Amino acid sequence: QVQLVESGGGVVEPGGSLKLSCTSPNLALEDLTTGWFRQAPGQEREALSCIVHNDEKTETADSVKGRFTVSRDNAKNMVYLQMANLQPGDSAVYFCATDLIMQSCTVILNGGAGSWGQGTQVSVSS
């Protein structure tokens, strides 16, 4: 089991930006393909973006492409989700997720992640 911790959420006005962080206290995220997801009340979990282990290759959902960017800083053991031009529809709990076995972004984004963080709340409101 990979322990994951998200941070960086908060309240922001429409059009604003936030940068979410994901780290692990027990493993190096450099070695783990990591995805970002969100879930709003009453809605299904939505896959957003993913970054491949030991690489900078990324995949991003069409719904947020151009606004959300995933990156990593291996020296800090961090994976980030930079979110721009946030809208009320972006309000949700945001999670990072990975898996000890599955290291494909396609698999991770389609439900293959076995390890999840506790989530960080993003609220977009005027």
mmCIF file of N, CA and C in Angstrom:
data_model
loop_
_atom_site.group_PDB
_atom_site.id
_atom_site.type_symbol
_atom_site.label_atom_id
_atom_site.label_comp_id
_atom_site.label_asym_id
_atom_site.label_seq_id
_atom_site.Cartn_x
_atom_site.Cartn_y
_atom_site.Cartn_z
ATOM 1 N N GLN A 1 0.829 -1.173 0.000
ATOM 2 C CA GLN A 1 0.000 0.000 0.000
ATOM 3 C C GLN A 1 0.880 1.245 0.000
ATOM 4 N N VAL A 2 0.578 2.163 -0.926
ATOM 5 C CA VAL A 2 1.278 3.425 -1.004
ATOM 6 C C VAL A 2 0.472 4.469 -0.236
ATOM 7 N N GLN A 3 1.110 5.133 0.710
ATOM 8 C CA GLN A 3 0.462 6.226 1.405
ATOM 9 C C GLN A 3 0.620 7.503 0.576
ATOM 10 N N LEU A 4 -0.476 8.226 0.384
ATOM 11 C CA LEU A 4 -0.479 9.446 -0.399
ATOM 12 C C LEU A 4 -1.154 10.555 0.385
ATOM 13 N N VAL A 5 -0.639 11.763 0.244
ATOM 14 C CA VAL A 5 -1.183 12.926 0.927
ATOM 15 C C VAL A 5 -1.307 14.060 -0.068
ATOM 16 N N GLU A 6 -2.533 14.581 -0.237
ATOM 17 C CA GLU A 6 -2.776 15.735 -1.091
ATOM 18 C C GLU A 6 -2.853 17.002 -0.247
ATOM 19 N N SER A 7 -2.504 18.110 -0.862
ATOM 20 C CA SER A 7 -2.631 19.404 -0.208
ATOM 21 C C SER A 7 -2.777 20.481 -1.272
ATOM 22 N N GLY A 8 -3.130 21.679 -0.840
ATOM 23 C CA GLY A 8 -3.202 22.811 -1.743
ATOM 24 C C GLY A 8 -4.600 23.263 -2.102
ATOM 25 N N GLY A 9 -5.615 22.532 -1.681
ATOM 26 C CA GLY A 9 -6.971 22.930 -1.976
ATOM 27 C C GLY A 9 -7.388 24.152 -1.180
ATOM 28 N N GLY A 10 -8.530 24.698 -1.543
ATOM 29 C CA GLY A 10 -9.032 25.872 -0.862
ATOM 30 C C GLY A 10 -10.187 26.482 -1.614
ATOM 31 N N VAL A 11 -10.515 27.707 -1.258
ATOM 32 C CA VAL A 11 -11.593 28.455 -1.887
ATOM 33 C C VAL A 11 -10.993 29.477 -2.837
ATOM 34 N N VAL A 12 -11.517 29.520 -4.049
ATOM 35 C CA VAL A 12 -11.000 30.437 -5.057
ATOM 36 C C VAL A 12 -12.167 30.991 -5.880
ATOM 37 N N GLU A 13 -12.027 32.210 -6.366
ATOM 38 C CA GLU A 13 -13.048 32.810 -7.215
ATOM 39 C C GLU A 13 -12.949 32.275 -8.637
ATOM 40 N N PRO A 14 -14.060 32.299 -9.379
ATOM 41 C CA PRO A 14 -13.995 31.881 -10.780
ATOM 42 C C PRO A 14 -12.916 32.633 -11.540
ATOM 43 N N GLY A 15 -12.178 31.893 -12.342
ATOM 44 C CA GLY A 15 -11.057 32.458 -13.070
ATOM 45 C C GLY A 15 -9.735 32.347 -12.357
ATOM 46 N N GLY A 16 -9.764 31.951 -11.100
ATOM 47 C CA GLY A 16 -8.555 31.836 -10.319
ATOM 48 C C GLY A 16 -7.800 30.549 -10.574
ATOM 49 N N SER A 17 -6.668 30.421 -9.897
ATOM 50 C CA SER A 17 -5.787 29.270 -10.065
ATOM 51 C C SER A 17 -5.432 28.660 -8.717
ATOM 52 N N LEU A 18 -5.161 27.369 -8.730
ATOM 53 C CA LEU A 18 -4.661 26.652 -7.574
ATOM 54 C C LEU A 18 -3.649 25.613 -8.038
ATOM 55 N N LYS A 19 -2.691 25.319 -7.174
ATOM 56 C CA LYS A 19 -1.722 24.265 -7.445
ATOM 57 C C LYS A 19 -1.822 23.227 -6.340
ATOM 58 N N LEU A 20 -2.255 22.038 -6.708
ATOM 59 C CA LEU A 20 -2.368 20.940 -5.765
ATOM 60 C C LEU A 20 -1.081 20.132 -5.737
ATOM 61 N N SER A 21 -0.784 19.571 -4.570
ATOM 62 C CA SER A 21 0.412 18.763 -4.394
ATOM 63 C C SER A 21 0.036 17.377 -3.902
ATOM 64 N N CYS A 22 0.814 16.402 -4.323
ATOM 65 C CA CYS A 22 0.655 15.025 -3.880
ATOM 66 C C CYS A 22 2.032 14.494 -3.507
ATOM 67 N N THR A 23 2.143 13.920 -2.316
ATOM 68 C CA THR A 23 3.404 13.342 -1.898
ATOM 69 C C THR A 23 3.142 12.030 -1.177
ATOM 70 N N SER A 24 4.190 11.287 -0.923
ATOM 71 C CA SER A 24 4.092 10.023 -0.203
ATOM 72 C C SER A 24 5.115 9.999 0.913
ATOM 73 N N PRO A 25 4.694 9.647 2.136
ATOM 74 C CA PRO A 25 5.654 9.551 3.226
ATOM 75 C C PRO A 25 6.438 8.255 3.241
ATOM 76 N N ASN A 26 6.068 7.279 2.405
ATOM 77 C CA ASN A 26 6.729 5.986 2.491
ATOM 78 C C ASN A 26 7.346 5.470 1.196
ATOM 79 N N LEU A 27 7.090 6.123 0.070
ATOM 80 C CA LEU A 27 7.653 5.675 -1.200
ATOM 81 C C LEU A 27 8.012 6.861 -2.069
ATOM 82 N N ALA A 28 8.889 6.618 -3.032
ATOM 83 C CA ALA A 28 9.303 7.646 -3.977
ATOM 84 C C ALA A 28 8.317 7.687 -5.139
ATOM 85 N N LEU A 29 7.657 8.817 -5.301
ATOM 86 C CA LEU A 29 6.711 8.954 -6.398
ATOM 87 C C LEU A 29 7.406 8.948 -7.750
ATOM 88 N N GLU A 30 8.705 9.185 -7.745
ATOM 89 C CA GLU A 30 9.484 9.089 -8.976
ATOM 90 C C GLU A 30 9.303 7.725 -9.634
ATOM 91 N N ASP A 31 9.082 6.695 -8.825
ATOM 92 C CA ASP A 31 8.971 5.333 -9.327
ATOM 93 C C ASP A 31 7.531 4.892 -9.577
ATOM 94 N N LEU A 32 6.569 5.795 -9.400
ATOM 95 C CA LEU A 32 5.165 5.422 -9.469
ATOM 96 C C LEU A 32 4.400 6.332 -10.404
ATOM 97 N N THR A 33 3.754 5.743 -11.390
ATOM 98 C CA THR A 33 2.832 6.495 -12.227
ATOM 99 C C THR A 33 1.682 6.987 -11.355
ATOM 100 N N THR A 34 1.390 8.267 -11.435
ATOM 101 C CA THR A 34 0.449 8.895 -10.516
ATOM 102 C C THR A 34 -0.609 9.674 -11.278
ATOM 103 N N GLY A 35 -1.859 9.486 -10.885
ATOM 104 C CA GLY A 35 -2.974 10.162 -11.517
ATOM 105 C C GLY A 35 -3.688 11.101 -10.572
ATOM 106 N N TRP A 36 -4.397 12.043 -11.157
ATOM 107 C CA TRP A 36 -5.249 12.970 -10.418
ATOM 108 C C TRP A 36 -6.696 12.732 -10.807
ATOM 109 N N PHE A 37 -7.579 12.769 -9.808
ATOM 110 C CA PHE A 37 -9.002 12.547 -9.985
ATOM 111 C C PHE A 37 -9.768 13.574 -9.172
ATOM 112 N N ARG A 38 -11.055 13.696 -9.457
ATOM 113 C CA ARG A 38 -11.912 14.528 -8.628
ATOM 114 C C ARG A 38 -13.295 13.898 -8.536
ATOM 115 N N GLN A 39 -13.994 14.226 -7.458
ATOM 116 C CA GLN A 39 -15.345 13.733 -7.267
ATOM 117 C C GLN A 39 -16.168 14.801 -6.560
ATOM 118 N N ALA A 40 -17.257 15.202 -7.194
ATOM 119 C CA ALA A 40 -18.191 16.148 -6.613
ATOM 120 C C ALA A 40 -19.349 15.385 -5.987
ATOM 121 N N PRO A 41 -20.040 15.989 -5.014
ATOM 122 C CA PRO A 41 -21.167 15.299 -4.374
ATOM 123 C C PRO A 41 -22.198 14.825 -5.383
ATOM 124 N N GLY A 42 -22.597 13.562 -5.262
ATOM 125 C CA GLY A 42 -23.606 13.001 -6.136
ATOM 126 C C GLY A 42 -23.136 12.665 -7.534
ATOM 127 N N GLN A 43 -21.851 12.802 -7.803
ATOM 128 C CA GLN A 43 -21.323 12.538 -9.130
ATOM 129 C C GLN A 43 -20.283 11.424 -9.099
ATOM 130 N N GLU A 44 -20.045 10.853 -10.257
ATOM 131 C CA GLU A 44 -19.036 9.819 -10.382
ATOM 132 C C GLU A 44 -17.645 10.427 -10.315
ATOM 133 N N ARG A 45 -16.689 9.620 -9.902
ATOM 134 C CA ARG A 45 -15.307 10.045 -9.888
ATOM 135 C C ARG A 45 -14.834 10.284 -11.320
ATOM 136 N N GLU A 46 -14.108 11.360 -11.524
ATOM 137 C CA GLU A 46 -13.649 11.760 -12.846
ATOM 138 C C GLU A 46 -12.126 11.740 -12.899
ATOM 139 N N ALA A 47 -11.587 11.049 -13.884
ATOM 140 C CA ALA A 47 -10.146 11.040 -14.100
ATOM 141 C C ALA A 47 -9.724 12.318 -14.801
ATOM 142 N N LEU A 48 -8.623 12.911 -14.348
ATOM 143 C CA LEU A 48 -8.190 14.214 -14.857
ATOM 144 C C LEU A 48 -6.862 14.168 -15.608
ATOM 145 N N SER A 49 -5.840 13.627 -14.967
ATOM 146 C CA SER A 49 -4.510 13.711 -15.546
ATOM 147 C C SER A 49 -3.609 12.679 -14.903
ATOM 148 N N CYS A 50 -2.484 12.392 -15.555
ATOM 149 C CA CYS A 50 -1.581 11.348 -15.087
ATOM 150 C C CYS A 50 -0.175 11.645 -15.581
ATOM 151 N N ILE A 51 0.818 11.282 -14.764
ATOM 152 C CA ILE A 51 2.209 11.426 -15.151
ATOM 153 C C ILE A 51 2.916 10.101 -14.934
ATOM 154 N N VAL A 52 3.714 9.696 -15.910
ATOM 155 C CA VAL A 52 4.336 8.380 -15.918
ATOM 156 C C VAL A 52 5.549 8.337 -14.990
ATOM 157 N N HIS A 53 5.787 7.185 -14.383
ATOM 158 C CA HIS A 53 6.938 7.020 -13.493
ATOM 159 C C HIS A 53 8.247 7.176 -14.245
ATOM 160 N N ASN A 54 9.219 7.770 -13.561
ATOM 161 C CA ASN A 54 10.563 7.958 -14.108
ATOM 162 C C ASN A 54 10.569 8.665 -15.456
ATOM 163 N N ASP A 55 9.641 9.577 -15.626
ATOM 164 C CA ASP A 55 9.492 10.240 -16.916
ATOM 165 C C ASP A 55 8.696 11.527 -16.727
ATOM 166 N N GLU A 56 8.533 12.255 -17.798
ATOM 167 C CA GLU A 56 7.709 13.456 -17.803
ATOM 168 C C GLU A 56 6.518 13.316 -18.743
ATOM 169 N N LYS A 57 6.313 12.118 -19.283
ATOM 170 C CA LYS A 57 5.174 11.892 -20.167
ATOM 171 C C LYS A 57 3.880 11.992 -19.376
ATOM 172 N N THR A 58 2.896 12.645 -19.964
ATOM 173 C CA THR A 58 1.633 12.887 -19.273
ATOM 174 C C THR A 58 0.447 12.581 -20.169
ATOM 175 N N GLU A 59 -0.693 12.367 -19.536
ATOM 176 C CA GLU A 59 -1.975 12.263 -20.213
ATOM 177 C C GLU A 59 -2.966 13.129 -19.449
ATOM 178 N N THR A 60 -3.800 13.840 -20.189
ATOM 179 C CA THR A 60 -4.772 14.733 -19.576
ATOM 180 C C THR A 60 -6.113 14.567 -20.268
ATOM 181 N N ALA A 61 -7.170 14.529 -19.483
ATOM 182 C CA ALA A 61 -8.515 14.379 -20.022
ATOM 183 C C ALA A 61 -8.892 15.597 -20.861
ATOM 184 N N ASP A 62 -9.640 15.350 -21.923
ATOM 185 C CA ASP A 62 -10.066 16.441 -22.794
ATOM 186 C C ASP A 62 -10.862 17.498 -22.042
ATOM 187 N N SER A 63 -11.575 17.086 -21.013
ATOM 188 C CA SER A 63 -12.429 18.012 -20.290
ATOM 189 C C SER A 63 -11.653 19.116 -19.572
ATOM 190 N N VAL A 64 -10.381 18.867 -19.257
ATOM 191 C CA VAL A 64 -9.582 19.859 -18.545
ATOM 192 C C VAL A 64 -8.289 20.196 -19.264
ATOM 193 N N LYS A 65 -8.061 19.617 -20.425
ATOM 194 C CA LYS A 65 -6.844 19.887 -21.185
ATOM 195 C C LYS A 65 -6.772 21.368 -21.548
ATOM 196 N N GLY A 66 -5.596 21.941 -21.346
ATOM 197 C CA GLY A 66 -5.411 23.362 -21.583
ATOM 198 C C GLY A 66 -5.571 24.201 -20.342
ATOM 199 N N ARG A 67 -6.233 23.677 -19.319
ATOM 200 C CA ARG A 67 -6.392 24.376 -18.046
ATOM 201 C C ARG A 67 -5.633 23.696 -16.911
ATOM 202 N N PHE A 68 -5.578 22.372 -16.921
ATOM 203 C CA PHE A 68 -4.920 21.604 -15.863
ATOM 204 C C PHE A 68 -3.637 20.995 -16.406
ATOM 205 N N THR A 69 -2.561 21.092 -15.627
ATOM 206 C CA THR A 69 -1.267 20.562 -16.025
ATOM 207 C C THR A 69 -0.659 19.757 -14.886
ATOM 208 N N VAL A 70 -0.274 18.522 -15.161
ATOM 209 C CA VAL A 70 0.368 17.673 -14.169
ATOM 210 C C VAL A 70 1.879 17.728 -14.365
ATOM 211 N N SER A 71 2.619 17.709 -13.269
ATOM 212 C CA SER A 71 4.075 17.725 -13.319
ATOM 213 C C SER A 71 4.611 17.054 -12.063
ATOM 214 N N ARG A 72 5.919 16.859 -12.013
ATOM 215 C CA ARG A 72 6.532 16.286 -10.818
ATOM 216 C C ARG A 72 7.851 16.970 -10.501
ATOM 217 N N ASP A 73 8.217 16.940 -9.239
ATOM 218 C CA ASP A 73 9.506 17.408 -8.757
ATOM 219 C C ASP A 73 10.076 16.273 -7.919
ATOM 220 N N ASN A 74 10.943 15.487 -8.514
ATOM 221 C CA ASN A 74 11.442 14.298 -7.837
ATOM 222 C C ASN A 74 12.292 14.633 -6.612
ATOM 223 N N ALA A 75 13.011 15.746 -6.655
ATOM 224 C CA ALA A 75 13.826 16.141 -5.513
ATOM 225 C C ALA A 75 12.974 16.402 -4.282
ATOM 226 N N LYS A 76 11.733 16.843 -4.492
ATOM 227 C CA LYS A 76 10.813 17.104 -3.395
ATOM 228 C C LYS A 76 9.817 15.975 -3.179
ATOM 229 N N ASN A 77 9.911 14.927 -3.985
ATOM 230 C CA ASN A 77 8.977 13.808 -3.935
ATOM 231 C C ASN A 77 7.538 14.308 -4.043
ATOM 232 N N MET A 78 7.293 15.136 -5.049
ATOM 233 C CA MET A 78 5.996 15.755 -5.241
ATOM 234 C C MET A 78 5.484 15.536 -6.657
ATOM 235 N N VAL A 79 4.190 15.344 -6.766
ATOM 236 C CA VAL A 79 3.472 15.418 -8.031
ATOM 237 C C VAL A 79 2.452 16.539 -7.891
ATOM 238 N N TYR A 80 2.386 17.396 -8.897
ATOM 239 C CA TYR A 80 1.543 18.585 -8.831
ATOM 240 C C TYR A 80 0.420 18.530 -9.854
ATOM 241 N N LEU A 81 -0.650 19.246 -9.547
ATOM 242 C CA LEU A 81 -1.694 19.530 -10.521
ATOM 243 C C LEU A 81 -1.935 21.030 -10.501
ATOM 244 N N GLN A 82 -1.448 21.713 -11.529
ATOM 245 C CA GLN A 82 -1.664 23.143 -11.665
ATOM 246 C C GLN A 82 -2.993 23.356 -12.369
ATOM 247 N N MET A 83 -3.896 24.085 -11.732
ATOM 248 C CA MET A 83 -5.228 24.317 -12.259
ATOM 249 C C MET A 83 -5.416 25.804 -12.511
ATOM 250 N N ALA A 84 -5.834 26.141 -13.726
ATOM 251 C CA ALA A 84 -6.028 27.526 -14.114
ATOM 252 C C ALA A 84 -7.456 27.753 -14.582
ATOM 253 N N ASN A 85 -7.870 29.014 -14.554
ATOM 254 C CA ASN A 85 -9.208 29.413 -14.999
ATOM 255 C C ASN A 85 -10.287 28.521 -14.390
ATOM 256 N N LEU A 86 -10.244 28.395 -13.086
ATOM 257 C CA LEU A 86 -11.190 27.531 -12.396
ATOM 258 C C LEU A 86 -12.608 28.081 -12.465
ATOM 259 N N GLN A 87 -13.562 27.184 -12.596
ATOM 260 C CA GLN A 87 -14.971 27.517 -12.694
ATOM 261 C C GLN A 87 -15.752 26.777 -11.620
ATOM 262 N N PRO A 88 -16.989 27.219 -11.323
ATOM 263 C CA PRO A 88 -17.769 26.530 -10.283
ATOM 264 C C PRO A 88 -17.906 25.030 -10.529
ATOM 265 N N GLY A 89 -17.960 24.609 -11.782
ATOM 266 C CA GLY A 89 -18.051 23.194 -12.090
ATOM 267 C C GLY A 89 -16.820 22.394 -11.711
ATOM 268 N N ASP A 90 -15.726 23.072 -11.392
ATOM 269 C CA ASP A 90 -14.512 22.392 -10.951
ATOM 270 C C ASP A 90 -14.525 22.088 -9.458
ATOM 271 N N SER A 91 -15.504 22.583 -8.730
ATOM 272 C CA SER A 91 -15.585 22.330 -7.297
ATOM 273 C C SER A 91 -15.750 20.842 -7.035
ATOM 274 N N ALA A 92 -14.870 20.286 -6.234
ATOM 275 C CA ALA A 92 -14.876 18.855 -5.961
ATOM 276 C C ALA A 92 -13.779 18.547 -4.951
ATOM 277 N N VAL A 93 -13.772 17.312 -4.481
ATOM 278 C CA VAL A 93 -12.636 16.802 -3.735
ATOM 279 C C VAL A 93 -11.665 16.208 -4.742
ATOM 280 N N TYR A 94 -10.415 16.622 -4.674
ATOM 281 C CA TYR A 94 -9.398 16.180 -5.612
ATOM 282 C C TYR A 94 -8.487 15.161 -4.946
ATOM 283 N N PHE A 95 -8.240 14.064 -5.642
ATOM 284 C CA PHE A 95 -7.439 12.966 -5.134
ATOM 285 C C PHE A 95 -6.260 12.683 -6.057
ATOM 286 N N CYS A 96 -5.152 12.263 -5.488
ATOM 287 C CA CYS A 96 -4.119 11.624 -6.282
ATOM 288 C C CYS A 96 -4.156 10.132 -5.996
ATOM 289 N N ALA A 97 -3.698 9.354 -6.960
ATOM 290 C CA ALA A 97 -3.783 7.910 -6.843
ATOM 291 C C ALA A 97 -2.660 7.245 -7.621
ATOM 292 N N THR A 98 -2.249 6.072 -7.138
ATOM 293 C CA THR A 98 -1.219 5.306 -7.821
ATOM 294 C C THR A 98 -1.428 3.834 -7.509
ATOM 295 N N ASP A 99 -0.504 3.010 -7.954
ATOM 296 C CA ASP A 99 -0.602 1.575 -7.713
ATOM 297 C C ASP A 99 0.795 0.976 -7.702
ATOM 298 N N LEU A 100 0.992 -0.038 -6.865
ATOM 299 C CA LEU A 100 2.294 -0.685 -6.770
ATOM 300 C C LEU A 100 2.593 -1.563 -7.979
ATOM 301 N N ILE A 101 1.562 -1.991 -8.687
ATOM 302 C CA ILE A 101 1.739 -2.889 -9.819
ATOM 303 C C ILE A 101 1.491 -2.183 -11.141
ATOM 304 N N MET A 102 0.348 -1.507 -11.263
ATOM 305 C CA MET A 102 -0.036 -0.864 -12.511
ATOM 306 C C MET A 102 0.723 0.436 -12.690
ATOM 307 N N GLN A 103 1.480 0.543 -13.762
ATOM 308 C CA GLN A 103 2.297 1.719 -14.017
ATOM 309 C C GLN A 103 1.995 2.373 -15.357
ATOM 310 N N SER A 104 0.860 2.049 -15.932
ATOM 311 C CA SER A 104 0.391 2.655 -17.167
ATOM 312 C C SER A 104 -0.625 3.735 -16.845
ATOM 313 N N CYS A 105 -0.478 4.908 -17.458
ATOM 314 C CA CYS A 105 -1.464 5.967 -17.259
ATOM 315 C C CYS A 105 -2.844 5.530 -17.728
ATOM 316 N N THR A 106 -2.899 4.765 -18.807
ATOM 317 C CA THR A 106 -4.182 4.292 -19.299
ATOM 318 C C THR A 106 -4.888 3.452 -18.240
ATOM 319 N N VAL A 107 -4.152 2.565 -17.596
ATOM 320 C CA VAL A 107 -4.731 1.723 -16.560
ATOM 321 C C VAL A 107 -5.117 2.546 -15.342
ATOM 322 N N ILE A 108 -4.226 3.419 -14.899
ATOM 323 C CA ILE A 108 -4.494 4.239 -13.722
ATOM 324 C C ILE A 108 -5.739 5.096 -13.925
ATOM 325 N N LEU A 109 -5.843 5.759 -15.050
ATOM 326 C CA LEU A 109 -6.959 6.663 -15.313
ATOM 327 C C LEU A 109 -8.277 5.939 -15.521
ATOM 328 N N ASN A 110 -8.221 4.665 -15.817
ATOM 329 C CA ASN A 110 -9.434 3.880 -16.049
ATOM 330 C C ASN A 110 -9.771 2.964 -14.883
ATOM 331 N N GLY A 111 -9.325 3.330 -13.692
ATOM 332 C CA GLY A 111 -9.753 2.639 -12.488
ATOM 333 C C GLY A 111 -8.783 1.650 -11.903
ATOM 334 N N GLY A 112 -7.551 1.605 -12.408
ATOM 335 C CA GLY A 112 -6.604 0.609 -11.951
ATOM 336 C C GLY A 112 -5.795 0.980 -10.726
ATOM 337 N N ALA A 113 -5.967 2.179 -10.200
ATOM 338 C CA ALA A 113 -5.195 2.610 -9.043
ATOM 339 C C ALA A 113 -5.717 1.969 -7.766
ATOM 340 N N GLY A 114 -4.812 1.429 -6.974
ATOM 341 C CA GLY A 114 -5.193 0.805 -5.719
ATOM 342 C C GLY A 114 -4.908 1.634 -4.488
ATOM 343 N N SER A 115 -4.117 2.693 -4.624
ATOM 344 C CA SER A 115 -3.754 3.542 -3.498
ATOM 345 C C SER A 115 -4.235 4.953 -3.744
ATOM 346 N N TRP A 116 -4.905 5.528 -2.748
ATOM 347 C CA TRP A 116 -5.506 6.852 -2.868
ATOM 348 C C TRP A 116 -5.184 7.702 -1.663
ATOM 349 N N GLY A 117 -5.064 8.997 -1.892
ATOM 350 C CA GLY A 117 -4.926 9.931 -0.792
ATOM 351 C C GLY A 117 -6.276 10.233 -0.165
ATOM 352 N N GLN A 118 -6.264 11.072 0.847
ATOM 353 C CA GLN A 118 -7.488 11.420 1.561
ATOM 354 C C GLN A 118 -8.306 12.477 0.841
ATOM 355 N N GLY A 119 -7.712 13.166 -0.111
ATOM 356 C CA GLY A 119 -8.389 14.193 -0.876
ATOM 357 C C GLY A 119 -8.200 15.577 -0.310
ATOM 358 N N THR A 120 -8.274 16.566 -1.188
ATOM 359 C CA THR A 120 -8.226 17.962 -0.784
ATOM 360 C C THR A 120 -9.362 18.704 -1.478
ATOM 361 N N GLN A 121 -10.084 19.518 -0.719
ATOM 362 C CA GLN A 121 -11.287 20.178 -1.222
ATOM 363 C C GLN A 121 -10.936 21.421 -2.020
ATOM 364 N N VAL A 122 -11.528 21.522 -3.201
ATOM 365 C CA VAL A 122 -11.436 22.721 -4.023
ATOM 366 C C VAL A 122 -12.842 23.281 -4.189
ATOM 367 N N SER A 123 -13.030 24.528 -3.797
ATOM 368 C CA SER A 123 -14.325 25.189 -3.909
ATOM 369 C C SER A 123 -14.165 26.460 -4.722
ATOM 370 N N VAL A 124 -14.880 26.535 -5.835
ATOM 371 C CA VAL A 124 -14.824 27.690 -6.724
ATOM 372 C C VAL A 124 -16.154 28.418 -6.611
ATOM 373 N N SER A 125 -16.110 29.618 -6.088
ATOM 374 C CA SER A 125 -17.340 30.362 -5.828
ATOM 375 C C SER A 125 -17.059 31.850 -5.818
ATOM 376 N N SER A 126 -18.029 32.612 -6.294
ATOM 377 C CA SER A 126 -17.944 34.062 -6.239
ATOM 378 C C SER A 126 -18.635 34.613 -5.001
#
